[in-house]
Short mmCIF file of N, CA and C in Angstrom, two decimals:
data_model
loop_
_atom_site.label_atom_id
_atom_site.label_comp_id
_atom_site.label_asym_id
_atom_site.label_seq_id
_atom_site.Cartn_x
_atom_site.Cartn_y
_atom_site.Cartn_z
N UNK A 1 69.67 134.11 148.31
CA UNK A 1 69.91 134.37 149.72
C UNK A 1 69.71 135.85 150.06
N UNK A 2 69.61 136.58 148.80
CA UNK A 2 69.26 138.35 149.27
C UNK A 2 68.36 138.55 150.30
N UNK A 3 66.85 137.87 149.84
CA UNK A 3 65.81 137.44 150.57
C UNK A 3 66.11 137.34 152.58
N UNK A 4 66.83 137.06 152.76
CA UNK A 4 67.07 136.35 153.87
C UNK A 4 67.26 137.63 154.93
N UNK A 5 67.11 137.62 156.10
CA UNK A 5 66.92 138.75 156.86
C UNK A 5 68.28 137.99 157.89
N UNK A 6 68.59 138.94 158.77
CA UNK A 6 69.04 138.76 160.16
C UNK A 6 69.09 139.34 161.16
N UNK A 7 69.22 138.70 162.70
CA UNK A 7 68.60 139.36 163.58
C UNK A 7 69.99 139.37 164.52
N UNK A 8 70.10 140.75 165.07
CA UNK A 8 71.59 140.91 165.86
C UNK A 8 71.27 141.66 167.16
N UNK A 9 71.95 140.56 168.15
CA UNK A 9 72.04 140.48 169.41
C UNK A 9 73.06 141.62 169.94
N UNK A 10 73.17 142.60 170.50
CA UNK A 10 74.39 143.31 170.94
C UNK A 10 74.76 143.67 172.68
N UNK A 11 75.56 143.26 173.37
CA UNK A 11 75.81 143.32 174.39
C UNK A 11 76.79 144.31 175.08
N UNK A 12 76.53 145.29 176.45
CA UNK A 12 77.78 145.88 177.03
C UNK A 12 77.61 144.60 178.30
N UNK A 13 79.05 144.00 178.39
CA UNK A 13 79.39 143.56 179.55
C UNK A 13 79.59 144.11 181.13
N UNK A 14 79.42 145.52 181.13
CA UNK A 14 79.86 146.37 182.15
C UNK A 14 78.72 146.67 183.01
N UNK A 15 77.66 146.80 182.29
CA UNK A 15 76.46 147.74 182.75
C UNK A 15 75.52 146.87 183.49
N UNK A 16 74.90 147.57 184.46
CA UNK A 16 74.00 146.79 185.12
C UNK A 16 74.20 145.94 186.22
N UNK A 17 75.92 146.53 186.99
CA UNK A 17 76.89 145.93 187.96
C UNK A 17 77.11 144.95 187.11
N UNK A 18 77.10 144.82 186.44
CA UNK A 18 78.21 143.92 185.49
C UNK A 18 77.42 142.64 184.79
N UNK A 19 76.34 142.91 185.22
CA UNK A 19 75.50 141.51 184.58
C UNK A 19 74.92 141.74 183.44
N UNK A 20 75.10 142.97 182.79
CA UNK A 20 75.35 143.09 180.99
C UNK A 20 73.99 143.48 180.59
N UNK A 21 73.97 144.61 179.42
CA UNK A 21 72.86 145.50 178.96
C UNK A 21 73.26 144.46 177.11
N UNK A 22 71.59 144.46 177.27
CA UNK A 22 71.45 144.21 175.55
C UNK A 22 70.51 144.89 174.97
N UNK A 23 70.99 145.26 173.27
CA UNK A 23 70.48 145.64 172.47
C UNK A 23 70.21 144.90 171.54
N UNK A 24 69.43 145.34 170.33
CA UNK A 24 68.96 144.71 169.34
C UNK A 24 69.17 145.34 167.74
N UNK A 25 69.22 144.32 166.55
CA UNK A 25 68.94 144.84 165.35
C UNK A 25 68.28 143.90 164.75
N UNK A 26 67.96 144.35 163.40
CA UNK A 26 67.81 143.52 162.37
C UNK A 26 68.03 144.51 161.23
N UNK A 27 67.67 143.44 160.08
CA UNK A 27 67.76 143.71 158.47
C UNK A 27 66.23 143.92 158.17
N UNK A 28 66.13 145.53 157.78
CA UNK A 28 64.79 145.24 156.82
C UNK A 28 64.99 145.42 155.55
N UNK A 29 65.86 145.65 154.69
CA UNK A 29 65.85 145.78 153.49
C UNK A 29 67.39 145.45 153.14
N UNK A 30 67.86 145.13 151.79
CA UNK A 30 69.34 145.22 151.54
C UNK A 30 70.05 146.34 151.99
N UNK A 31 71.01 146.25 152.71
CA UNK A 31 71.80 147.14 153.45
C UNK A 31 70.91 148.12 153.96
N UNK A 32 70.37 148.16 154.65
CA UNK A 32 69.10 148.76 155.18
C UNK A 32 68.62 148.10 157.06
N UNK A 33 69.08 149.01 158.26
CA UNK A 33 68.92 148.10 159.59
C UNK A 33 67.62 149.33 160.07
N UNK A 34 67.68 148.43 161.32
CA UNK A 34 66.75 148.79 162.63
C UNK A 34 67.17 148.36 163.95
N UNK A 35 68.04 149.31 164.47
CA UNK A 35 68.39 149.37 165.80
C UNK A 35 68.02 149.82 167.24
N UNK A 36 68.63 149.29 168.20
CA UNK A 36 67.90 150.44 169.18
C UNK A 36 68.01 149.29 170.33
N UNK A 37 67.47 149.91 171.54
CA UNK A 37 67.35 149.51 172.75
C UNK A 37 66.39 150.11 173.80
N UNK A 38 65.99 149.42 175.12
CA UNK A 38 65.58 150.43 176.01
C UNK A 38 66.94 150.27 177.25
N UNK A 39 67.54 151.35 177.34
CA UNK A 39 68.92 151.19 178.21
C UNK A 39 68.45 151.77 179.69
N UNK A 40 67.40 152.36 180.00
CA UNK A 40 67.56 152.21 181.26
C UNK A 40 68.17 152.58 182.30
N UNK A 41 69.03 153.84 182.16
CA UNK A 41 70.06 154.58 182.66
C UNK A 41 69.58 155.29 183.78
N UNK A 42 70.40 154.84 184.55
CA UNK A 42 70.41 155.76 186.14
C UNK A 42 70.19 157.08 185.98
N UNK A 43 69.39 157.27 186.34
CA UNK A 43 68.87 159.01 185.78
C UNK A 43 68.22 159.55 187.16
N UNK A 44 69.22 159.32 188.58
CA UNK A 44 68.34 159.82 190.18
C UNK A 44 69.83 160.57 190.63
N UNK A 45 68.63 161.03 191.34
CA UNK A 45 69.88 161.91 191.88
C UNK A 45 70.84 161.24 193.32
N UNK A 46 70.15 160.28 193.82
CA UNK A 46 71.31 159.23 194.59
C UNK A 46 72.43 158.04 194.07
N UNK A 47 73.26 157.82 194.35
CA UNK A 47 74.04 156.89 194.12
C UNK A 47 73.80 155.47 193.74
N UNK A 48 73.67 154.66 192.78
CA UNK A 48 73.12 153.00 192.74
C UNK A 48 73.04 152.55 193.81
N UNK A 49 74.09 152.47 195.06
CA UNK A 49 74.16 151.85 196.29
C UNK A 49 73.03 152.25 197.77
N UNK A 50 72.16 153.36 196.94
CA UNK A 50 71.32 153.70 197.86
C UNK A 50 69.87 153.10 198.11
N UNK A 51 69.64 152.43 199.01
CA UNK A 51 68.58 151.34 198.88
C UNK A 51 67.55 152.20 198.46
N UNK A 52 66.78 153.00 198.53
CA UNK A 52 65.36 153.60 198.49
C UNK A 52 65.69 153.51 196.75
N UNK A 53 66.71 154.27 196.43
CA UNK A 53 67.25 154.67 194.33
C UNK A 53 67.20 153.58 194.09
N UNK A 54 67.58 152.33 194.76
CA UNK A 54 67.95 150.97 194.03
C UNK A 54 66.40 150.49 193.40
N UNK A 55 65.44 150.63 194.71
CA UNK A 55 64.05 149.73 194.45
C UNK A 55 63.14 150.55 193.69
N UNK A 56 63.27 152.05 193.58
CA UNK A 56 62.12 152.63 192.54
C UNK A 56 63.11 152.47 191.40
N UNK A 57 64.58 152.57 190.92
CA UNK A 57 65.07 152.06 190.10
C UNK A 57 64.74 150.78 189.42
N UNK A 58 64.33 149.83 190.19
CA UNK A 58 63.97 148.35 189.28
C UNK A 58 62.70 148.37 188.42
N UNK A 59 61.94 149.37 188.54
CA UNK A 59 60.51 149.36 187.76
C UNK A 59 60.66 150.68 187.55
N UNK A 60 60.09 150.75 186.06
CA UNK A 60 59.85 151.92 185.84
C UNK A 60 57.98 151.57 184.90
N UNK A 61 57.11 152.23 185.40
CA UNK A 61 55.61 152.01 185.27
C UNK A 61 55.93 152.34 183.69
N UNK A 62 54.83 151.75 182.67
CA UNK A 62 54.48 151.81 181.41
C UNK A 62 53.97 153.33 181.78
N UNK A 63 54.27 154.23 180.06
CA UNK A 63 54.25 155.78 180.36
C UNK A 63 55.47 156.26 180.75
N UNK A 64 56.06 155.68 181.50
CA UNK A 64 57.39 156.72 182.34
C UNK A 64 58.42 156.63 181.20
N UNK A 65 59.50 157.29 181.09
CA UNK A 65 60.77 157.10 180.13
C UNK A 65 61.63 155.99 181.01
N UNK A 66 61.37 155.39 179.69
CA UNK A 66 62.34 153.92 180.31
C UNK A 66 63.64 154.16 178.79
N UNK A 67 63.73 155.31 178.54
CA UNK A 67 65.22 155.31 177.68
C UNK A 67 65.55 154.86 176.86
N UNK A 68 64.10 154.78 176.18
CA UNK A 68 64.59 153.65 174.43
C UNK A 68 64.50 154.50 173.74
N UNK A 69 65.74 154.32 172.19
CA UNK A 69 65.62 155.07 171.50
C UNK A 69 66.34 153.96 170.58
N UNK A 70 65.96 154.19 169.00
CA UNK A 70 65.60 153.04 167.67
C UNK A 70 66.39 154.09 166.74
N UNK A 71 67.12 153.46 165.62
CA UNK A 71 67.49 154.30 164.77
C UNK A 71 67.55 153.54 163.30
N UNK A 72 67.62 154.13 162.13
CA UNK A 72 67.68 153.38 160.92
C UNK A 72 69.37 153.75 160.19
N UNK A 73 69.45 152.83 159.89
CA UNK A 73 70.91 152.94 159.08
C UNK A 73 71.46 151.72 157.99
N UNK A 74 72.83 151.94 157.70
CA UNK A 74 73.42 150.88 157.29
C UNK A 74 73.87 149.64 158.19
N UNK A 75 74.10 148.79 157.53
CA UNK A 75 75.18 147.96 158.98
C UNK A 75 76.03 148.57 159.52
N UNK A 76 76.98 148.97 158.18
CA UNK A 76 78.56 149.48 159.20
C UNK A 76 77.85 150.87 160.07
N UNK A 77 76.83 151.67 159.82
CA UNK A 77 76.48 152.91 160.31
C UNK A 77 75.93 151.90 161.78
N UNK A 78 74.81 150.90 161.75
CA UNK A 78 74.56 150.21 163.33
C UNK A 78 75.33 150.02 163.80
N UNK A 79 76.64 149.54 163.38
CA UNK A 79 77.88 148.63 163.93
C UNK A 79 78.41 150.01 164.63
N UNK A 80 78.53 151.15 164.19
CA UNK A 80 79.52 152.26 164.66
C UNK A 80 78.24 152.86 165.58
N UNK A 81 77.29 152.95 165.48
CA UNK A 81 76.29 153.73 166.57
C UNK A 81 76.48 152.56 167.91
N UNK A 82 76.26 151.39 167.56
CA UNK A 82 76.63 150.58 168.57
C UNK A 82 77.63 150.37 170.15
N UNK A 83 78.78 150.77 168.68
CA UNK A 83 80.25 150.51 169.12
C UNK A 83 80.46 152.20 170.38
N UNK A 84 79.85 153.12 169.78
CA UNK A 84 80.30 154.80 170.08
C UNK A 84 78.73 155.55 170.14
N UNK A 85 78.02 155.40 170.11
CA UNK A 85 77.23 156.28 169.90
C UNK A 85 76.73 156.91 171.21
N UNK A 86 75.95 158.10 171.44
CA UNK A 86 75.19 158.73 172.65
C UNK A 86 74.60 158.12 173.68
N UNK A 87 74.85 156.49 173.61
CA UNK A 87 74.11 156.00 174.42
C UNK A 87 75.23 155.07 175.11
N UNK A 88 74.27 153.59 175.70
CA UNK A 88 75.46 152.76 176.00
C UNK A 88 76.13 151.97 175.01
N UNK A 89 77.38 151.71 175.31
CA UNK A 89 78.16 151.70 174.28
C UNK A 89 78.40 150.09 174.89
N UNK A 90 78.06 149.24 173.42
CA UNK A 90 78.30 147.82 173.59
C UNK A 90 79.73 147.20 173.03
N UNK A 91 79.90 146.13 173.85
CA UNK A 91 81.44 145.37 173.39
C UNK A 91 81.42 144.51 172.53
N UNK A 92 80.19 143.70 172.06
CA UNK A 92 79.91 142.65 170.86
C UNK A 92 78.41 142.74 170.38
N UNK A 93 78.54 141.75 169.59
CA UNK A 93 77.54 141.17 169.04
C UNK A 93 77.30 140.00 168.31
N UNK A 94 76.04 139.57 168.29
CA UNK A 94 75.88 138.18 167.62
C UNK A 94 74.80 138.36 166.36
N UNK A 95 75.25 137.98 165.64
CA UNK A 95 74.57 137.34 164.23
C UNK A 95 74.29 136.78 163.83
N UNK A 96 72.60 136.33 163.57
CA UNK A 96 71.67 135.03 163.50
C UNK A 96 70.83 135.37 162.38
N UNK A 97 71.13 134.37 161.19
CA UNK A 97 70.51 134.08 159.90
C UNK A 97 69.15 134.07 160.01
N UNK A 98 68.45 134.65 159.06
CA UNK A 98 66.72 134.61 159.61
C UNK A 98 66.22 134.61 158.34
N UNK A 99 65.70 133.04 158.01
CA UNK A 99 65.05 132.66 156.54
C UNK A 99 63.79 133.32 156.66
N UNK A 100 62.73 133.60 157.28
CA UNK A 100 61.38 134.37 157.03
C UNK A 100 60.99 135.66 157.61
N UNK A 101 61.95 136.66 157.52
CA UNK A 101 61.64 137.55 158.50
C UNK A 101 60.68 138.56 158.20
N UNK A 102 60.27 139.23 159.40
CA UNK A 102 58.78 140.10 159.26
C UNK A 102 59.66 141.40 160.29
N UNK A 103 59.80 142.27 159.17
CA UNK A 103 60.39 143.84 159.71
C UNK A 103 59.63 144.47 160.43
N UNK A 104 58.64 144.68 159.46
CA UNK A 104 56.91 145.16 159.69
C UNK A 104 56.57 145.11 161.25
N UNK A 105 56.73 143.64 161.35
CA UNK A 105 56.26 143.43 162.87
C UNK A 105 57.17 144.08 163.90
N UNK A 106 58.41 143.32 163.39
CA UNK A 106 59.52 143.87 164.77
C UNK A 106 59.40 145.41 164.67
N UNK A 107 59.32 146.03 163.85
CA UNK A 107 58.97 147.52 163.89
C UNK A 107 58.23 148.31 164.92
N UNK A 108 57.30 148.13 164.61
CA UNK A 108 55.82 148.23 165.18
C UNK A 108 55.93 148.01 166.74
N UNK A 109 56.77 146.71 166.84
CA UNK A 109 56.46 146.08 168.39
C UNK A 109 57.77 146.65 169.10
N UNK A 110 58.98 147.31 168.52
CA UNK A 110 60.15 147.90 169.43
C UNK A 110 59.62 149.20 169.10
N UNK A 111 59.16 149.77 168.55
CA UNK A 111 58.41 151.38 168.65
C UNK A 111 57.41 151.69 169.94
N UNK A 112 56.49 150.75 170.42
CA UNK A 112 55.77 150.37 171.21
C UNK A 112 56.66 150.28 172.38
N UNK A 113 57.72 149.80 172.73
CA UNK A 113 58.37 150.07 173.64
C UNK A 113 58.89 150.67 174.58
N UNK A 114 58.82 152.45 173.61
CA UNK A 114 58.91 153.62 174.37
C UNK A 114 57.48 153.84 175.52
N UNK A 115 56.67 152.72 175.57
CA UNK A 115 55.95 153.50 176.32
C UNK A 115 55.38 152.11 177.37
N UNK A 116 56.22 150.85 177.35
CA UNK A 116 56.16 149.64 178.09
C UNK A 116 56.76 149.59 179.19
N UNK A 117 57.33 150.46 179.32
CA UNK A 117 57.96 150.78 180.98
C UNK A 117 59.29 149.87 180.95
N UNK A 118 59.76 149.51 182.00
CA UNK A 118 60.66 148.56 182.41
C UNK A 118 60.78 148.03 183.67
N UNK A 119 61.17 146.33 183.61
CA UNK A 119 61.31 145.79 185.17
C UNK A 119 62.25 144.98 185.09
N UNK A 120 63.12 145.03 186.03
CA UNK A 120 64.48 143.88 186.49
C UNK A 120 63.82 142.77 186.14
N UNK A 121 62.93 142.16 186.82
CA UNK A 121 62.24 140.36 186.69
C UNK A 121 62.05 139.80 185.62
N UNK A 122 60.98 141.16 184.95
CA UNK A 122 59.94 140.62 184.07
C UNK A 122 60.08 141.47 182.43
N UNK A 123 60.47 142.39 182.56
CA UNK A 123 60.57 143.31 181.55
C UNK A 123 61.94 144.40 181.01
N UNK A 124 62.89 143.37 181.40
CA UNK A 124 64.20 143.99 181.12
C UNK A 124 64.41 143.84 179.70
N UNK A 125 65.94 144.30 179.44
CA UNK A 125 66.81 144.78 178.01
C UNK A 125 66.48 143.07 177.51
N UNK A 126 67.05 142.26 178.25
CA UNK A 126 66.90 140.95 177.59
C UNK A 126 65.53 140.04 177.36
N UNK A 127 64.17 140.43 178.14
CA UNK A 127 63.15 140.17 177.45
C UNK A 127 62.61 141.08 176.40
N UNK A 128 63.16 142.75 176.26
CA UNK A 128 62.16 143.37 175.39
C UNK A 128 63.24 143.03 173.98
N UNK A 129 64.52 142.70 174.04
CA UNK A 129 65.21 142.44 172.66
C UNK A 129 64.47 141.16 172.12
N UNK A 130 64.49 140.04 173.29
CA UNK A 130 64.08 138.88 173.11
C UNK A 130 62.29 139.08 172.01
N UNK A 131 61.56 139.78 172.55
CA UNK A 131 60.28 140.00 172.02
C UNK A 131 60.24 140.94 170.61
N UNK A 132 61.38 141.88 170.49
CA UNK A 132 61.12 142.48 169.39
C UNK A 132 62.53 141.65 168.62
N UNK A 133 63.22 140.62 168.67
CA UNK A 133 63.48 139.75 167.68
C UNK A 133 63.05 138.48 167.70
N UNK A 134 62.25 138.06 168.02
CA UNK A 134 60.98 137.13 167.73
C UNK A 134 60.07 137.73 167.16
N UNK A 135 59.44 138.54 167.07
CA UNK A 135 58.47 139.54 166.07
C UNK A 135 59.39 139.28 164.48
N UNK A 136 60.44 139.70 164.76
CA UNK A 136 60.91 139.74 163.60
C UNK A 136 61.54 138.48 162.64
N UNK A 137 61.38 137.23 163.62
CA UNK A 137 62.14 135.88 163.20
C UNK A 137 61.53 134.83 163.73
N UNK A 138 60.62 134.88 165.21
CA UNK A 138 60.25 134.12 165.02
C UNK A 138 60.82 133.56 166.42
N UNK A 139 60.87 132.12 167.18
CA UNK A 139 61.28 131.62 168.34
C UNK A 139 62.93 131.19 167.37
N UNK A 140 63.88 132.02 167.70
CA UNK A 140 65.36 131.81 167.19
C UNK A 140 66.66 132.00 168.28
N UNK A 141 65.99 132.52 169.46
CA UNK A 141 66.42 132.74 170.40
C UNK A 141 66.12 131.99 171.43
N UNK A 142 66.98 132.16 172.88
CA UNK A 142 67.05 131.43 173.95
C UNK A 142 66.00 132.47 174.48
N UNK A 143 64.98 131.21 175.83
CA UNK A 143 63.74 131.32 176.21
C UNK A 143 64.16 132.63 177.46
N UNK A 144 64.20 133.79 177.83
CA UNK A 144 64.62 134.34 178.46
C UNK A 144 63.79 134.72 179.52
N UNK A 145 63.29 133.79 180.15
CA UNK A 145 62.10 133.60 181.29
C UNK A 145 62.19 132.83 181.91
N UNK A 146 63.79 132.12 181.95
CA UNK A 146 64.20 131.56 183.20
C UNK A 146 64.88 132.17 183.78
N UNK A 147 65.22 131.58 184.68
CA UNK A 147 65.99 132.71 186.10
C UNK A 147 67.09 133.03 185.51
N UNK A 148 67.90 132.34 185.50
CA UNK A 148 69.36 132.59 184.99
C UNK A 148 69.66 133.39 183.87
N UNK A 149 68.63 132.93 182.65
CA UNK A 149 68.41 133.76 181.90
C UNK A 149 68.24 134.67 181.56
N UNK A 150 67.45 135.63 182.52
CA UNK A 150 66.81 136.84 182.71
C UNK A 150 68.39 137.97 182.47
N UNK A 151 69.48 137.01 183.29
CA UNK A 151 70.82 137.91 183.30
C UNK A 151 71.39 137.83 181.74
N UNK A 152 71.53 139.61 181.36
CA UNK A 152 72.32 139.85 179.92
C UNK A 152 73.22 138.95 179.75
N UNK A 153 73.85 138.80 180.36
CA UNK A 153 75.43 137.82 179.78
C UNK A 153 74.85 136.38 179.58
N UNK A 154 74.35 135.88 180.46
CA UNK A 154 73.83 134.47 180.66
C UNK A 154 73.33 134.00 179.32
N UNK A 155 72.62 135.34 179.22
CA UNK A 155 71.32 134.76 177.76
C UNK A 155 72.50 135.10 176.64
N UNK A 156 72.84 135.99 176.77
CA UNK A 156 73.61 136.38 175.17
C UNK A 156 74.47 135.09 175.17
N UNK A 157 75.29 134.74 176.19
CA UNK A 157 76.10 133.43 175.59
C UNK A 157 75.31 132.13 175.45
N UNK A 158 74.47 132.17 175.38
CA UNK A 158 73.18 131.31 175.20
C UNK A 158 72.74 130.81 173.81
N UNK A 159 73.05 132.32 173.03
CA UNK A 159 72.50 131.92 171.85
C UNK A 159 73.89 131.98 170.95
N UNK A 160 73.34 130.54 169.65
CA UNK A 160 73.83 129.98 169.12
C UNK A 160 74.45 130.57 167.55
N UNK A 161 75.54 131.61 168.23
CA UNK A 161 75.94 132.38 166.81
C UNK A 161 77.47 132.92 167.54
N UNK A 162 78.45 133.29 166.61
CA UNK A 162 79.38 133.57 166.81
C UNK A 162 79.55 134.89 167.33
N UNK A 163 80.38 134.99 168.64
CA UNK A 163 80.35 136.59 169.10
C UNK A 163 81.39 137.14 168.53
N UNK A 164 81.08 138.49 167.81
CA UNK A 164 82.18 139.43 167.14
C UNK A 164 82.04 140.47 167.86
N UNK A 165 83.19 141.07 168.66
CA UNK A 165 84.04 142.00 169.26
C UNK A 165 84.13 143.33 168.66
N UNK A 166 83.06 144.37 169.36
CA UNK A 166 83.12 146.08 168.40
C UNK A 166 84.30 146.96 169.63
N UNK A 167 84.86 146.71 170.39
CA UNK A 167 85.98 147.13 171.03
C UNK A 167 85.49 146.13 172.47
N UNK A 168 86.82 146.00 172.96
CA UNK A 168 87.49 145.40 174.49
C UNK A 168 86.80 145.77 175.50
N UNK A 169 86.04 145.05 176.27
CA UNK A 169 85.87 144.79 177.97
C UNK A 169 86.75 144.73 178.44
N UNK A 170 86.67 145.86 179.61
CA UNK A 170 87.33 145.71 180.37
C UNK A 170 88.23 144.43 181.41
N UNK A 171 86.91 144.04 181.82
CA UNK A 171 87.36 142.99 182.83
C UNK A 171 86.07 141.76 182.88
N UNK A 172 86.38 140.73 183.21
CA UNK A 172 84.89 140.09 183.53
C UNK A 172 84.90 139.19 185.10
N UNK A 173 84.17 140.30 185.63
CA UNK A 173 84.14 140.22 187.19
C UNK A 173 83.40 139.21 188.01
N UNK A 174 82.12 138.51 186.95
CA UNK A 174 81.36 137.73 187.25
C UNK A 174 81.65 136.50 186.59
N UNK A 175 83.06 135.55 186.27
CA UNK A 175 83.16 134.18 185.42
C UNK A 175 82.18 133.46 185.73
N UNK A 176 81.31 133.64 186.65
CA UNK A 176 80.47 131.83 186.66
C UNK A 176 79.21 132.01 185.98
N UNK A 177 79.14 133.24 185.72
CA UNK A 177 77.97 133.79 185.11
C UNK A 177 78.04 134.00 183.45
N UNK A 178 79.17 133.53 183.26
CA UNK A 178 79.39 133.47 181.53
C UNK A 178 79.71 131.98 181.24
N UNK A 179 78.98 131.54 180.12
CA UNK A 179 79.46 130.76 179.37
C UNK A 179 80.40 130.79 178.05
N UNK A 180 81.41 129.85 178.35
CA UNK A 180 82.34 130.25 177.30
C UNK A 180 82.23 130.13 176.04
N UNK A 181 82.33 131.18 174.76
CA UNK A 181 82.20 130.84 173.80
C UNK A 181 83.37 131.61 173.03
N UNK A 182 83.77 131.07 171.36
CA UNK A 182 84.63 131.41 170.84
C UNK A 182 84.40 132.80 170.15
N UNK A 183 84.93 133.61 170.10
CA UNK A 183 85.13 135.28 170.03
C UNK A 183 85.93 135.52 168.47
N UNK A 184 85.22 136.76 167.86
CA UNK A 184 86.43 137.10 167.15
C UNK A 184 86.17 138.54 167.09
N UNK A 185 86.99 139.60 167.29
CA UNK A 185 87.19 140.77 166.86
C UNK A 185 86.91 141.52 165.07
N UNK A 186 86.33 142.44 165.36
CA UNK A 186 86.16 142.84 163.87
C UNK A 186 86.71 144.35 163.97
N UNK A 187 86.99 144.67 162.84
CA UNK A 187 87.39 146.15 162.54
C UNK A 187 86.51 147.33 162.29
#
């Protein structure tokens, strides 16, 4: 079972008015990860609530900084960059067994990212995780190109792995937009 790779889903519930930012990992080697995200951070000088900031906010053109940044570590070192690190800081994650995995690829194709831009519709946190852990595993994930889907929370409780808890959410402001699943906290 050394052989065996896995691919980890990581979510903040808060971000994005509350409809949830995801990140990504995997395993390329024994105790050996590849993390990272494109987060996408309000970086204008108006307020979210300002219509003109809101709509050049939803696209950002391929070329522009769309805010991804990838890092290599241990688990517990992903788990703690995750949990605290310089960026956005996520509340869980999910962990999905991956019998044939290809590092190589997912590599290659979330490196490429820094320069794919970003879009609310079509090219958000939850299709570019979705694409660079399918590179790496394969179709193991939920299809995130339906409507509902498209929303972080929607999809993360979607897929079929146990959510473990890297510190407490606040609140969850949107219930109809989560599906319930069983939780456990880790240290």
């Amino acid at each position: 079972m050394e052989n065996y790779g896995a691919a980890y889903v990581f979510i903040n519930f808060e971000q994005a008015m509350a409809l949830g930012h995801i990140g990504w990992g995997f395993k390329v080697e024994p105790d050996r990860y590849f993390f990272g995200s494109t987060d996408h951070l309000w970086n204008r000088e108006y307020p979210m609530w300002h219509p003109g900031e809101l709509i050049r906010y939803m696209d950002v053109p391929a070329g522009a900084n769309n805010d991804y940044w990838s890092a290599y570590g241990t688990e517990e070192e992903m788990l703690t960059v995750m949990r605290s690190g310089p960026h956005v800081r996520y509340h869980s994650y999910k962990r999905v067994p991956v019998a044939v995995p290809n590092p190589a690829a997912a590599i290659a194709f979330a490196e490429a990212l820094k320069h794919n831009g970003w879009n609310v519709a079509r090219n958000n946190c939850v299709h570019q995780s979705h694409a660079v852990l399918t590179q790496y595993s394969g179709p193991i994930l939920p299809n995130p190109h339906t409507t509902l889907d498209r929303i972080p929370r929607r999809w993360f409780a979607a897929i079929q792995a146990e959510e473990m808890v890297l510190h407490d959410r606040v609140r969850n402001i949107f219930p109809i937009l989560m599906r319930s699943q069983a939780r456990r906290k880790i240290s």
